[in-house]
CSV table of C-alpha atoms and ligand atoms in Angstrom, one decimal:
chain,number,residue,atom,x,y,z
A,254,UNK,CA,2.3,177.6,130.1
A,255,UNK,CA,5.9,177.4,128.7
A,256,UNK,CA,8.2,179.7,130.4
A,257,UNK,CA,10.0,182.3,128.2
A,258,UNK,CA,13.7,182.2,128.6
A,259,UNK,CA,14.8,185.3,130.6
A,260,UNK,CA,17.1,186.5,127.8
A,261,UNK,CA,16.4,186.1,124.2
A,262,UNK,CA,19.5,187.7,122.9
A,263,UNK,CA,21.3,185.6,120.2
A,264,UNK,CA,25.1,185.7,119.5
A,265,UNK,CA,24.3,187.4,116.2
A,266,UNK,CA,22.5,190.4,117.9
A,267,UNK,CA,25.2,190.5,120.7
A,268,UNK,CA,28.0,190.8,118.2
A,269,UNK,CA,25.9,193.4,116.2
A,270,UNK,CA,25.6,195.5,119.3
A,271,UNK,CA,29.4,195.3,119.5
A,272,UNK,CA,29.7,196.4,115.9
A,273,UNK,CA,27.5,199.4,116.5
A,274,UNK,CA,30.2,200.7,119.0
A,275,UNK,CA,32.6,200.8,116.0
A,276,UNK,CA,30.9,202.9,113.3
A,277,UNK,CA,33.7,202.2,110.8
A,278,UNK,CA,33.4,198.4,111.2
A,279,UNK,CA,32.6,196.7,107.9
A,280,UNK,CA,30.6,193.8,109.4
A,281,UNK,CA,33.3,191.2,108.4
A,282,UNK,CA,34.0,190.3,112.1
A,283,UNK,CA,30.3,190.0,112.8
A,284,UNK,CA,29.7,187.6,109.9
A,285,UNK,CA,32.9,185.6,110.8
A,286,UNK,CA,31.5,185.0,114.3
A,287,UNK,CA,28.2,184.0,112.7
A,288,UNK,CA,30.0,181.5,110.5
A,289,UNK,CA,31.7,180.1,113.6
A,290,UNK,CA,28.4,179.8,115.5
A,291,UNK,CA,26.8,178.1,112.5
A,292,UNK,CA,29.7,175.5,112.3
A,293,UNK,CA,29.3,174.9,116.0
A,294,UNK,CA,25.6,174.1,115.6
A,295,UNK,CA,26.5,171.6,112.8
A,296,UNK,CA,29.2,169.9,115.0
A,297,UNK,CA,26.9,169.9,118.0
A,298,UNK,CA,24.1,168.2,116.1
A,299,UNK,CA,26.5,165.5,115.0
A,300,UNK,CA,28.3,165.0,118.3
A,301,UNK,CA,25.0,164.4,120.0
A,302,UNK,CA,24.0,161.6,117.5
A,303,UNK,CA,27.5,160.1,117.2
A,304,UNK,CA,26.5,156.8,118.6
A,305,UNK,CA,23.6,156.5,116.2
A,306,UNK,CA,25.2,157.4,112.9
A,307,UNK,CA,27.6,155.0,111.3
A,308,UNK,CA,31.2,156.2,110.7
A,309,UNK,CA,31.1,158.9,113.4
A,310,UNK,CA,32.6,157.0,116.3
A,311,UNK,CA,36.1,155.6,116.5
A,312,UNK,CA,39.5,156.4,114.9
A,313,UNK,CA,40.2,157.1,111.3
A,314,UNK,CA,43.3,155.0,111.4
A,315,UNK,CA,45.4,158.1,110.6
A,316,UNK,CA,47.7,160.3,112.7
A,317,UNK,CA,47.9,164.1,112.6
A,318,UNK,CA,51.1,166.2,112.3
A,319,UNK,CA,51.7,165.7,116.0
A,320,UNK,CA,51.5,161.9,115.8
A,321,UNK,CA,48.2,161.8,117.6
A,322,UNK,CA,45.4,159.4,116.5
A,323,UNK,CA,42.7,161.3,114.4
A,324,UNK,CA,39.2,160.3,115.5
A,325,UNK,CA,36.4,160.3,112.9
A,326,UNK,CA,34.7,163.2,114.7
A,327,UNK,CA,38.0,165.2,114.7
A,328,UNK,CA,38.1,164.9,110.9
A,329,UNK,CA,34.4,165.7,110.6
A,330,UNK,CA,34.6,168.8,112.8
A,331,UNK,CA,37.7,170.0,111.0
A,332,UNK,CA,36.0,169.8,107.7
A,333,UNK,CA,32.9,171.6,109.0
A,334,UNK,CA,34.9,174.5,110.3
A,335,UNK,CA,37.1,174.7,107.2
A,336,UNK,CA,34.0,174.8,105.0
A,337,UNK,CA,32.0,177.3,107.1
A,338,UNK,CA,34.6,179.8,108.0
A,339,UNK,CA,35.1,182.9,106.0
A,340,UNK,CA,32.5,182.0,103.4
A,341,UNK,CA,32.1,185.7,102.6
A,342,UNK,CA,35.8,186.4,102.1
A,343,UNK,CA,36.5,187.7,105.7
A,344,UNK,CA,39.3,185.2,106.3
A,345,UNK,CA,42.7,185.0,104.5
A,346,UNK,CA,44.2,182.1,106.3
A,347,UNK,CA,43.2,179.3,108.7
A,348,UNK,CA,45.2,177.0,110.9
A,349,UNK,CA,43.9,173.8,112.4
A,350,UNK,CA,45.3,171.4,115.0
A,351,UNK,CA,44.6,168.6,112.5
A,352,UNK,CA,46.4,170.0,109.5
A,353,UNK,CA,50.2,170.3,109.2
A,354,UNK,CA,50.0,173.5,107.1
A,355,UNK,CA,47.9,176.6,107.2
A,356,UNK,CA,45.0,176.7,104.7
A,357,UNK,CA,44.5,179.7,102.4
A,358,UNK,CA,40.9,180.6,102.2
A,359,UNK,CA,40.0,180.4,98.5
A,360,UNK,CA,37.0,182.7,98.8
A,361,UNK,CA,39.0,185.7,99.7
A,362,UNK,CA,41.7,185.4,97.0
A,363,UNK,CA,44.1,186.3,99.9
A,364,UNK,CA,42.5,189.6,100.7
A,365,UNK,CA,40.5,188.6,103.8
A,366,UNK,CA,41.2,190.6,106.9
A,367,UNK,CA,41.2,187.8,109.5
A,368,UNK,CA,43.3,184.8,110.5
A,369,UNK,CA,41.5,182.0,112.4
A,370,UNK,CA,43.3,179.2,114.2
A,371,UNK,CA,41.3,176.4,115.8
A,372,UNK,CA,41.2,173.1,117.5
A,373,UNK,CA,38.1,171.6,115.8
A,374,UNK,CA,37.5,168.9,118.5
A,375,UNK,CA,39.3,169.1,121.8
A,376,UNK,CA,39.2,166.1,124.1
A,377,UNK,CA,38.5,163.8,121.2
A,378,UNK,CA,40.0,160.8,122.9
A,379,UNK,CA,36.9,161.0,125.2
A,380,UNK,CA,34.3,161.0,122.4
A,381,UNK,CA,33.4,157.3,122.4
A,382,UNK,CA,32.6,157.5,126.1
A,383,UNK,CA,30.1,160.4,125.8
A,384,UNK,CA,32.4,162.8,127.8
A,385,UNK,CA,32.2,166.5,127.0
A,386,UNK,CA,34.3,167.7,124.1
A,387,UNK,CA,34.8,171.2,122.6
A,388,UNK,CA,36.1,173.5,119.9
A,389,UNK,CA,38.6,176.3,120.6
A,390,UNK,CA,39.3,179.3,118.3
A,391,UNK,CA,41.4,182.4,118.1
A,392,UNK,CA,41.1,185.3,115.7
A,393,UNK,CA,43.9,187.6,114.7
A,394,UNK,CA,43.9,190.4,112.1
A,395,UNK,CA,46.3,190.2,109.2
A,396,UNK,CA,49.2,192.7,109.3
A,397,UNK,CA,50.3,192.7,105.7
A,398,UNK,CA,48.6,194.8,103.1
A,399,UNK,CA,49.8,192.6,100.3
A,400,UNK,CA,47.6,190.3,98.3
A,401,UNK,CA,49.5,187.3,99.8
A,402,UNK,CA,49.6,186.7,103.5
A,403,UNK,CA,52.9,185.6,105.0
A,404,UNK,CA,54.3,183.9,108.1
A,405,UNK,CA,54.3,187.1,110.1
A,406,UNK,CA,50.5,187.3,109.6
A,407,UNK,CA,50.1,183.8,111.0
A,408,UNK,CA,52.6,183.7,113.8
A,409,UNK,CA,51.3,186.5,116.0
A,410,UNK,CA,51.3,186.4,119.8
A,411,UNK,CA,48.1,186.0,121.8
A,412,UNK,CA,48.3,189.6,122.9
A,413,UNK,CA,47.4,190.6,119.2
A,414,UNK,CA,44.2,188.5,119.1
A,415,UNK,CA,41.0,190.4,118.4
A,416,UNK,CA,38.7,187.6,119.7
A,417,UNK,CA,38.7,184.1,121.1
A,418,UNK,CA,36.2,181.6,122.1
A,419,UNK,CA,35.2,178.0,122.7
A,420,UNK,CA,32.2,175.8,122.3
A,421,UNK,CA,31.6,173.0,124.8
A,422,UNK,CA,29.4,170.1,123.6
A,423,UNK,CA,28.3,169.0,127.1
A,424,UNK,CA,25.0,168.4,128.9
A,425,UNK,CA,24.1,171.5,126.9
A,426,UNK,CA,26.1,173.1,124.1
A,427,UNK,CA,27.6,176.5,125.1
A,428,UNK,CA,29.4,179.1,123.1
A,429,UNK,CA,31.7,181.4,125.1
A,430,UNK,CA,33.6,184.3,123.5
A,431,UNK,CA,35.4,187.5,124.1
A,432,UNK,CA,36.2,190.3,121.7
A,433,UNK,CA,38.1,192.2,124.5
A,434,UNK,CA,35.1,193.6,126.3
A,435,UNK,CA,33.9,190.9,128.7
A,436,UNK,CA,33.4,187.2,128.4
A,437,UNK,CA,30.0,186.1,127.4
A,438,UNK,CA,28.4,182.7,127.3
A,439,UNK,CA,25.4,181.5,125.2
A,440,UNK,CA,23.5,178.3,125.5
A,441,UNK,CA,22.2,176.5,122.5
A,442,UNK,CA,18.4,176.2,122.6
A,443,UNK,CA,17.9,173.1,120.5
A,444,UNK,CA,14.2,173.9,119.9
A,445,UNK,CA,15.0,177.0,117.9
A,446,UNK,CA,18.6,176.2,116.9
A,447,UNK,CA,20.0,179.5,118.4
A,448,UNK,CA,22.6,180.3,121.0
A,449,UNK,CA,20.9,182.5,123.6
A,450,UNK,CA,22.8,184.7,126.1
A,451,UNK,CA,22.9,182.8,129.4
A,452,UNK,CA,26.1,184.0,131.1
A,453,UNK,CA,26.8,187.7,130.6
A,454,UNK,CA,30.1,189.1,131.7
A,455,UNK,CA,31.6,186.0,133.2
A,456,UNK,CA,34.2,186.8,135.9
A,457,UNK,CA,36.3,184.0,137.4
A,458,UNK,CA,37.1,184.0,141.2
A,459,UNK,CA,40.5,185.4,142.2
A,460,UNK,CA,41.3,182.1,143.8
A,461,UNK,CA,39.6,178.7,143.6
A,462,UNK,CA,39.4,175.4,145.4
A,463,UNK,CA,39.9,173.1,142.4
A,464,UNK,CA,43.1,172.0,140.8
A,465,UNK,CA,43.0,170.1,137.5
A,466,UNK,CA,46.0,168.0,136.4
A,467,UNK,CA,46.8,164.5,135.1
A,468,UNK,CA,48.3,163.4,138.4
A,469,UNK,CA,49.4,160.0,137.0
A,470,UNK,CA,52.2,161.9,135.3
A,471,UNK,CA,53.9,162.8,138.6
A,472,UNK,CA,56.9,160.5,138.0
A,473,UNK,CA,57.4,162.4,134.7
A,474,UNK,CA,57.4,165.9,136.2
A,475,UNK,CA,60.3,168.0,137.4
A,476,UNK,CA,60.9,168.1,141.2
A,477,UNK,CA,59.7,171.7,141.2
A,478,UNK,CA,56.4,170.9,139.6
A,479,UNK,CA,56.0,168.0,142.1
A,480,UNK,CA,56.6,170.5,144.9
A,481,UNK,CA,53.8,172.8,143.5
A,482,UNK,CA,51.4,169.9,143.5
A,483,UNK,CA,52.4,169.0,147.0
A,484,UNK,CA,51.7,172.5,148.3
A,485,UNK,CA,48.4,172.7,146.4
A,486,UNK,CA,47.4,169.5,148.3
A,487,UNK,CA,48.9,170.0,151.7
A,488,UNK,CA,49.1,173.8,152.0
A,489,UNK,CA,51.3,176.6,150.9
A,490,UNK,CA,54.2,178.5,152.4
A,491,UNK,CA,52.3,181.8,153.0
A,492,UNK,CA,55.3,184.0,152.3
A,493,UNK,CA,55.3,183.0,148.7
A,494,UNK,CA,51.6,183.1,148.3
A,495,UNK,CA,49.8,185.6,146.1
A,496,UNK,CA,46.5,184.2,147.2
A,497,UNK,CA,44.5,186.7,149.3
A,498,UNK,CA,43.0,183.8,151.3
A,499,UNK,CA,45.8,181.3,151.0
A,500,UNK,CA,44.9,178.3,153.1
A,501,UNK,CA,47.6,177.2,155.6
A,502,UNK,CA,46.7,173.6,154.9
A,503,UNK,CA,45.2,171.7,152.0
A,504,UNK,CA,41.7,171.8,153.5
A,505,UNK,CA,39.1,172.5,150.9
A,506,UNK,CA,41.1,171.8,147.8
A,507,UNK,CA,39.6,169.4,145.4
A,508,UNK,CA,40.9,167.6,142.3
A,509,UNK,CA,38.9,167.5,139.1
A,510,UNK,CA,40.3,166.3,135.8
A,511,UNK,CA,38.1,165.4,132.8
A,512,UNK,CA,40.9,165.2,130.2
A,513,UNK,CA,39.1,167.5,127.9
A,514,UNK,CA,40.8,170.9,128.2
A,515,UNK,CA,37.6,172.9,127.2
A,516,UNK,CA,35.5,171.1,129.8
A,517,UNK,CA,38.2,171.4,132.6
A,518,UNK,CA,38.7,175.1,131.7
A,519,UNK,CA,35.0,175.9,131.5
A,520,UNK,CA,34.3,174.4,135.0
A,521,UNK,CA,37.2,176.2,136.6
A,522,UNK,CA,36.3,179.5,134.9
A,523,UNK,CA,32.8,179.4,136.5
A,524,UNK,CA,33.8,177.9,139.9
A,525,UNK,CA,37.4,179.1,140.3
A,526,UNK,CA,40.5,176.9,140.1
A,527,UNK,CA,43.5,176.2,138.1
A,528,UNK,CA,44.4,173.8,135.3
A,529,UNK,CA,47.9,172.6,134.9
A,530,UNK,CA,49.6,170.8,132.1
A,531,UNK,CA,53.3,170.9,133.0
A,532,UNK,CA,56.2,169.7,130.9
A,533,UNK,CA,56.7,165.9,131.2
A,534,UNK,CA,59.5,163.6,130.0
A,535,UNK,CA,57.2,162.7,127.1
A,536,UNK,CA,56.4,166.4,126.3
A,537,UNK,CA,59.4,168.4,127.6
A,538,UNK,CA,57.9,171.6,126.1
A,539,UNK,CA,54.4,170.9,127.3
A,540,UNK,CA,51.6,169.1,125.4
A,541,UNK,CA,49.1,171.8,124.6
A,542,UNK,CA,49.3,173.9,121.5
A,543,UNK,CA,49.9,177.6,121.9
A,544,UNK,CA,47.9,178.9,118.9
A,545,UNK,CA,44.8,176.7,118.9
A,546,UNK,CA,44.5,175.9,122.7
A,547,UNK,CA,46.6,178.0,125.1
A,548,UNK,CA,46.4,181.5,123.6
A,549,UNK,CA,42.7,181.6,122.9
A,550,UNK,CA,41.9,180.3,126.4
A,551,UNK,CA,44.4,182.8,127.9
A,552,UNK,CA,42.6,185.7,126.2
A,553,UNK,CA,39.3,184.5,127.7
A,554,UNK,CA,40.6,183.9,131.2
A,555,UNK,CA,42.3,187.3,131.3
A,556,UNK,CA,39.1,189.0,130.1
A,557,UNK,CA,37.4,187.2,133.0
A,558,UNK,CA,39.9,188.4,135.5
A,559,UNK,CA,42.1,185.3,135.5
A,560,UNK,CA,45.6,184.5,134.3
A,561,UNK,CA,47.5,182.1,132.1
A,562,UNK,CA,51.2,181.3,132.4
A,563,UNK,CA,53.7,179.0,130.8
A,564,UNK,CA,55.5,178.9,134.1
A,565,UNK,CA,57.7,181.9,133.5
A,566,UNK,CA,55.4,184.6,132.0
A,567,UNK,CA,52.1,185.3,130.4
A,568,UNK,CA,51.0,182.9,127.6
A,569,UNK,CA,49.7,186.0,125.7
A,570,UNK,CA,53.3,187.3,125.3
A,571,UNK,CA,54.7,184.2,123.6
A,572,UNK,CA,55.5,184.7,119.9
A,573,UNK,CA,54.7,181.4,118.1
A,574,UNK,CA,57.7,179.7,116.4
A,575,UNK,CA,55.3,177.7,114.3
A,576,UNK,CA,51.6,176.9,114.0
A,577,UNK,CA,51.9,173.8,116.2
A,578,UNK,CA,54.2,175.0,118.9
A,579,UNK,CA,53.5,173.5,122.3
A,580,UNK,CA,53.7,175.2,125.7
A,581,UNK,CA,53.4,174.3,129.3
A,582,UNK,CA,50.1,175.7,130.7
A,583,UNK,CA,48.9,176.9,134.1
A,584,UNK,CA,45.6,178.7,133.6
A,585,UNK,CA,42.7,179.8,135.7
A,586,UNK,CA,42.1,181.9,138.8
A,587,UNK,CA,44.6,184.8,138.8
A,588,UNK,CA,45.9,184.3,142.4
A,589,UNK,CA,46.4,180.6,141.9
A,590,UNK,CA,48.1,180.8,138.4
A,591,UNK,CA,50.4,183.6,139.6
A,592,UNK,CA,51.4,181.6,142.6
A,593,UNK,CA,52.4,178.7,140.4
A,594,UNK,CA,54.4,181.0,138.2
A,595,UNK,CA,56.2,182.4,141.2
A,596,UNK,CA,57.0,178.9,142.5
A,597,UNK,CA,58.3,177.7,139.2
A,598,UNK,CA,60.1,181.0,138.4
A,599,UNK,CA,62.4,180.4,141.4
A,600,UNK,CA,63.9,177.5,139.5
A,601,UNK,CA,64.1,178.1,135.8
A,602,UNK,CA,65.3,174.5,135.3
A,603,UNK,CA,61.7,173.6,136.3
A,604,UNK,CA,60.6,174.2,132.8
B,203,AHG,P1,42.9,167.1,121.6
B,203,AHG,O1,41.8,166.2,121.8
B,203,AHG,O2,42.5,168.4,120.9
B,203,AHG,O3,44.2,166.5,121.0
B,203,AHG,O4,43.4,167.7,123.0
B,203,AHG,C1,43.7,166.8,124.0
B,203,AHG,C2,44.3,167.6,125.2
B,203,AHG,C3,43.3,168.3,126.1
B,203,AHG,O5,42.0,168.3,125.7
B,203,AHG,C4,43.4,167.6,127.4
B,203,AHG,O6,43.3,168.5,128.4
B,203,AHG,C5,44.7,166.9,127.3
B,203,AHG,O7,45.0,166.7,126.0
B,203,AHG,C6,44.7,165.6,128.0
B,203,AHG,O8,45.9,165.1,128.0
B,203,AHG,P2,46.3,163.8,128.9
B,203,AHG,O9,45.5,162.7,128.3
B,203,AHG,O10,47.8,163.7,128.6
B,203,AHG,O11,46.0,164.1,130.3
B,204,MN,MN1,42.8,170.0,122.1
B,205,MN,MN1,41.6,168.4,118.9
């Protein structure tokens, strides 16, 4: 006999439960999350058959605003999210990693309540090799009451986010989100086409044994970042440690780096560990984007008990200068990310 999954709660009913706690809620937020989960199912379906369908693998031959190669699946996922989000007028403005300028949602005539910024396909350079990729999104509320949204609505810090999440298209497809009361994970049941609650109230360990960084960039790091990595490997000076169980040598640390932020982040969230993308000579301000990558994952990690830093303070406190602003990122287990911040903070030039 087929076993019934232990939990049959869908994202839709989970968000509805949340909505019931706020009797004045209009349902706009619930329907926005439904739109995102629908778009995720469409992208998931096409990612899994990318090798079969013509025109889904490979590069488009174009570059995005950041000079990065746009893969065909980047473009596809971007169009799916643009089309699905805010169909019922909940969204006033959207920002995408793939588009230079924000997009005003035409369904809301500028009156929608929410701002959504997303990375439609993260880790896209891995697509052709069947490696896990993802989508990241952050949701803010508009501040202006006027019919026309402005820059101040868009450029809000992570601390003002009302929800954030990611989808990982891996061995199974998972949707992980937080609206400020816990981090919850749902796994797509392909048979019924629904995301079902599989990981309720995810909490990340205070310290972990995994560090994730592109170590080939060591020659392009500052001396201080090199020292952080040396101590992660060979052991830490205990006086500076914020780890409760700081090892005196590197025994037990492991390195894991997929090169898809969502996949590296997701593994470390569940197992404990820290992901680092320090400034390099190529990317002196860091490579990862504040609004569509770092801030949403920072909200998730903090709601799971972890921490995200740019090397001098919380990612959530940074006010974006523009939609595509980049930041250094140290994110994961709280003890580990704080330790790195402390190490780097002793030498501001490290950034
Ligand atoms: P994207 O595919 O959305 O452009 O993001 C790529 C990012 C991130 O997913 C990953 O962690 C990082 O770039 C990898 O960079 P390196 O190849 O420099 O290590
Ligand atoms: Mn990305
Ligand atoms: Mn991307």
